[in-house]
Every structure is written in C-alpha cells, then in structure tokens.
XYZ file of C-alpha atoms in Angstrom:
168
model
C -3.550 0.619 -21.261
C -0.268 1.509 -23.321
C 0.566 3.949 -20.371
C 0.337 1.253 -17.912
C 2.297 -1.195 -20.048
C 5.129 1.229 -20.855
C 5.335 2.309 -17.070
C 5.448 -1.498 -16.062
C 8.023 -2.413 -18.670
C 10.284 0.330 -17.350
C 9.727 -0.736 -13.745
C 10.578 -4.433 -14.723
C 13.753 -3.091 -16.650
C 14.982 -0.831 -13.865
C 14.132 -3.193 -10.846
C 17.359 -5.177 -10.915
C 19.406 -1.901 -10.694
C 18.045 -1.036 -7.221
C 20.036 -2.362 -4.444
C 19.008 -0.418 -1.353
C 15.859 1.445 0.091
C 17.571 4.904 -0.587
C 18.040 4.032 -4.287
C 14.387 3.002 -4.528
C 13.070 6.072 -2.936
C 15.444 8.338 -4.950
C 14.313 6.973 -8.349
C 11.255 8.734 -9.127
C 9.490 6.256 -11.446
C 10.285 3.237 -9.359
C 9.197 5.105 -6.209
C 5.943 6.171 -7.746
C 5.261 2.663 -9.093
C 5.839 0.896 -5.841
C 3.979 3.328 -3.849
C 1.076 2.966 -6.210
C 1.141 -0.838 -6.119
C 1.057 -0.869 -2.361
C -1.784 1.826 -1.959
C 0.659 4.311 -0.455
C 0.596 6.956 -3.373
C -0.943 9.400 -0.717
C 2.322 9.013 1.131
C 4.492 9.744 -1.650
C 5.775 12.870 -0.066
C 6.934 10.975 3.203
C 10.362 9.608 1.575
C 12.071 9.648 4.926
C 9.083 7.703 6.551
C 9.254 4.916 3.560
C 12.916 4.799 3.670
C 12.719 4.018 7.449
C 9.873 1.276 6.755
C 12.068 -0.219 3.963
C 15.275 -0.263 6.185
C 13.424 -1.609 9.242
C 12.320 -4.842 7.954
C 9.107 -6.764 8.725
C 9.336 -8.360 12.088
C 6.600 -8.019 14.711
C 8.942 -5.575 16.410
C 9.754 -3.501 13.256
C 8.870 -0.005 12.521
C 6.505 -0.873 9.747
C 4.644 -2.943 12.373
C 4.466 -0.247 14.773
C 2.522 1.880 12.241
C -0.759 -0.110 12.444
C -1.376 0.144 8.758
C -1.226 -3.024 7.008
C 0.071 -1.220 3.791
C 3.290 -0.344 5.399
C 3.854 -3.980 6.721
C 3.030 -5.258 3.242
C 5.526 -2.933 1.760
C 8.448 -3.891 4.184
C 7.548 -7.620 3.850
C 7.787 -7.276 0.098
C 10.851 -4.947 -0.131
C 12.570 -6.423 2.891
C 16.123 -4.845 2.472
C 17.080 -5.460 6.149
C 16.835 -9.179 5.616
C 17.597 -9.695 2.006
C 19.905 -6.747 1.204
C 20.716 -5.842 -2.429
C 19.133 -9.197 -3.651
C 15.848 -7.998 -2.519
C 14.750 -6.435 -5.928
C 16.122 -9.515 -7.972
C 13.349 -11.659 -6.470
C 10.919 -12.606 -9.429
C 8.044 -13.085 -6.911
C 8.580 -9.477 -5.760
C 8.289 -8.258 -9.339
C 5.326 -10.225 -10.114
C 3.503 -9.198 -7.054
C 4.446 -5.508 -7.247
C 3.012 -5.618 -10.896
C -0.202 -7.356 -9.959
C -0.641 -4.805 -7.193
C 0.100 -1.910 -9.647
C -2.443 -3.427 -12.241
C -5.255 -3.892 -9.404
C -4.576 -0.126 -8.234
C -4.871 1.194 -11.839
C -8.135 -0.700 -12.199
C -9.349 0.795 -8.919
C -8.460 4.299 -10.054
C -10.408 3.777 -13.375
C -13.325 2.415 -11.353
C -13.186 5.448 -9.152
C -13.784 7.686 -12.036
C -16.978 6.036 -12.941
C -18.208 4.622 -9.538
C -16.625 5.394 -6.199
C -18.479 2.621 -4.578
C -16.849 0.184 -7.010
C -13.464 1.359 -6.405
C -14.070 1.290 -2.688
C -15.298 -2.443 -2.986
C -12.119 -3.240 -5.069
C -9.804 -1.538 -2.614
C -11.593 -3.363 0.277
C -11.065 -6.599 -1.471
C -7.456 -6.039 -2.096
C -6.881 -4.979 1.755
C -8.663 -7.634 3.475
C -5.909 -10.285 3.540
C -3.557 -7.558 5.067
C -6.003 -6.619 7.910
C -4.917 -7.569 11.259
C -7.671 -6.190 13.588
C -9.843 -3.181 14.130
C -7.088 -0.722 14.145
C -6.171 -1.648 10.498
C -9.712 -0.531 9.563
C -9.747 2.615 11.726
C -6.376 3.683 10.359
C -7.524 3.633 6.782
C -10.382 6.026 5.617
C -11.439 3.878 2.863
C -11.750 0.740 4.762
C -13.576 2.696 7.570
C -16.036 3.962 5.261
C -16.893 0.547 3.636
C -17.306 -1.025 7.027
C -19.331 2.001 8.318
C -21.683 1.571 5.147
C -21.788 -2.211 5.405
C -22.675 -2.394 9.077
C -24.924 0.769 8.985
C -22.586 2.585 11.603
C -22.592 6.307 11.902
C -19.732 8.169 10.693
C -20.008 10.208 13.873
C -18.562 7.256 15.729
C -15.315 8.481 14.430
C -15.503 11.182 17.144
C -15.144 8.687 19.838
C -11.787 7.649 21.468
C -10.066 5.181 19.162
C -10.016 2.284 21.863
C -13.765 2.585 22.138
C -14.136 2.572 18.489
C -12.028 -0.618 18.192
C -14.102 -2.340 20.785
C -17.392 -1.517 18.968
C-alpha cells in the first residue's frame, strides 16, 4: 500500500536521528510506527511507561521483564538504549525487524477488517515466539481468546484467580 510505503520510508529516513528513548517517544510518527510494529498501539498514550521500558533495558530483572507481557520485553530488547545508547537506532537488524513487524501488523489490521478470526490467528502466530508461560497468554486478551477457542475453554474462567487460571 502506498501509505505503508511512505510511512516506512519516513521511518527509515528518521531512524538514524533518534539517539535516546525520550527522542523516540517524543517523535509522534516514529513512536506510532514503533508502537504498531511491536503490537503496542493500544498503549500509545502511556509515554512515561514506554520511556521507562526503553530506558530500563532487557535483562531478566528489567522493568520490561517485570510487566509479564512479551510485547514490552520485545520492545526493550529491540530498542535497548540502556545497553547500546545512542547507537541503538543505527542497527540495520533493528530497522529491518521493526519494518517487518510493522508490515505484519498492517496485514493483521487489514485481515481484521474482513475476518476477525484471521487477524487473531496472524497475531497469535506472531506472538508465539515471545510467549514465556501462561501469564503471557493471560495478560494478552487476543492470545487468551485464541487459546480459549482452540482448547474449548470457557471465557468465564477469566473470573477465577489469576494463579488458578495459570495452573489450568
């Protein structure tokens, strides 16, 4: 799509100019692109949270890891300003990965307009490598719905204690 191509060209042109988490968060077009690429567009309003994630690194004890949502940890690993500093955004692998993620998110969004199930399946396939246990599923409403449907689990199970759900 021409819009996706233009947005991606702008992202790639501006990427090298970003040297910190706060610059990324305060550049609206870059921030929206990255948030979409990492499946966090629903959290775009939470700039302070995202800044903390980006500045906190990607270690097992990092803030991103404590959130029990693989999307935050994936974002922190990709944009690891804590470890790589200003050189973070000059990494061509990061640029390629972000663009591929953005394209995938765009395809998911287009699929959702025609078939919600297809969108959920594409999302699930994208998120599977990032899942690290039952809490990853329980913390993501789309993943939870896919698992509930696939295993014929009642949506009312969500009314149980979170630890009980994780053990089931």
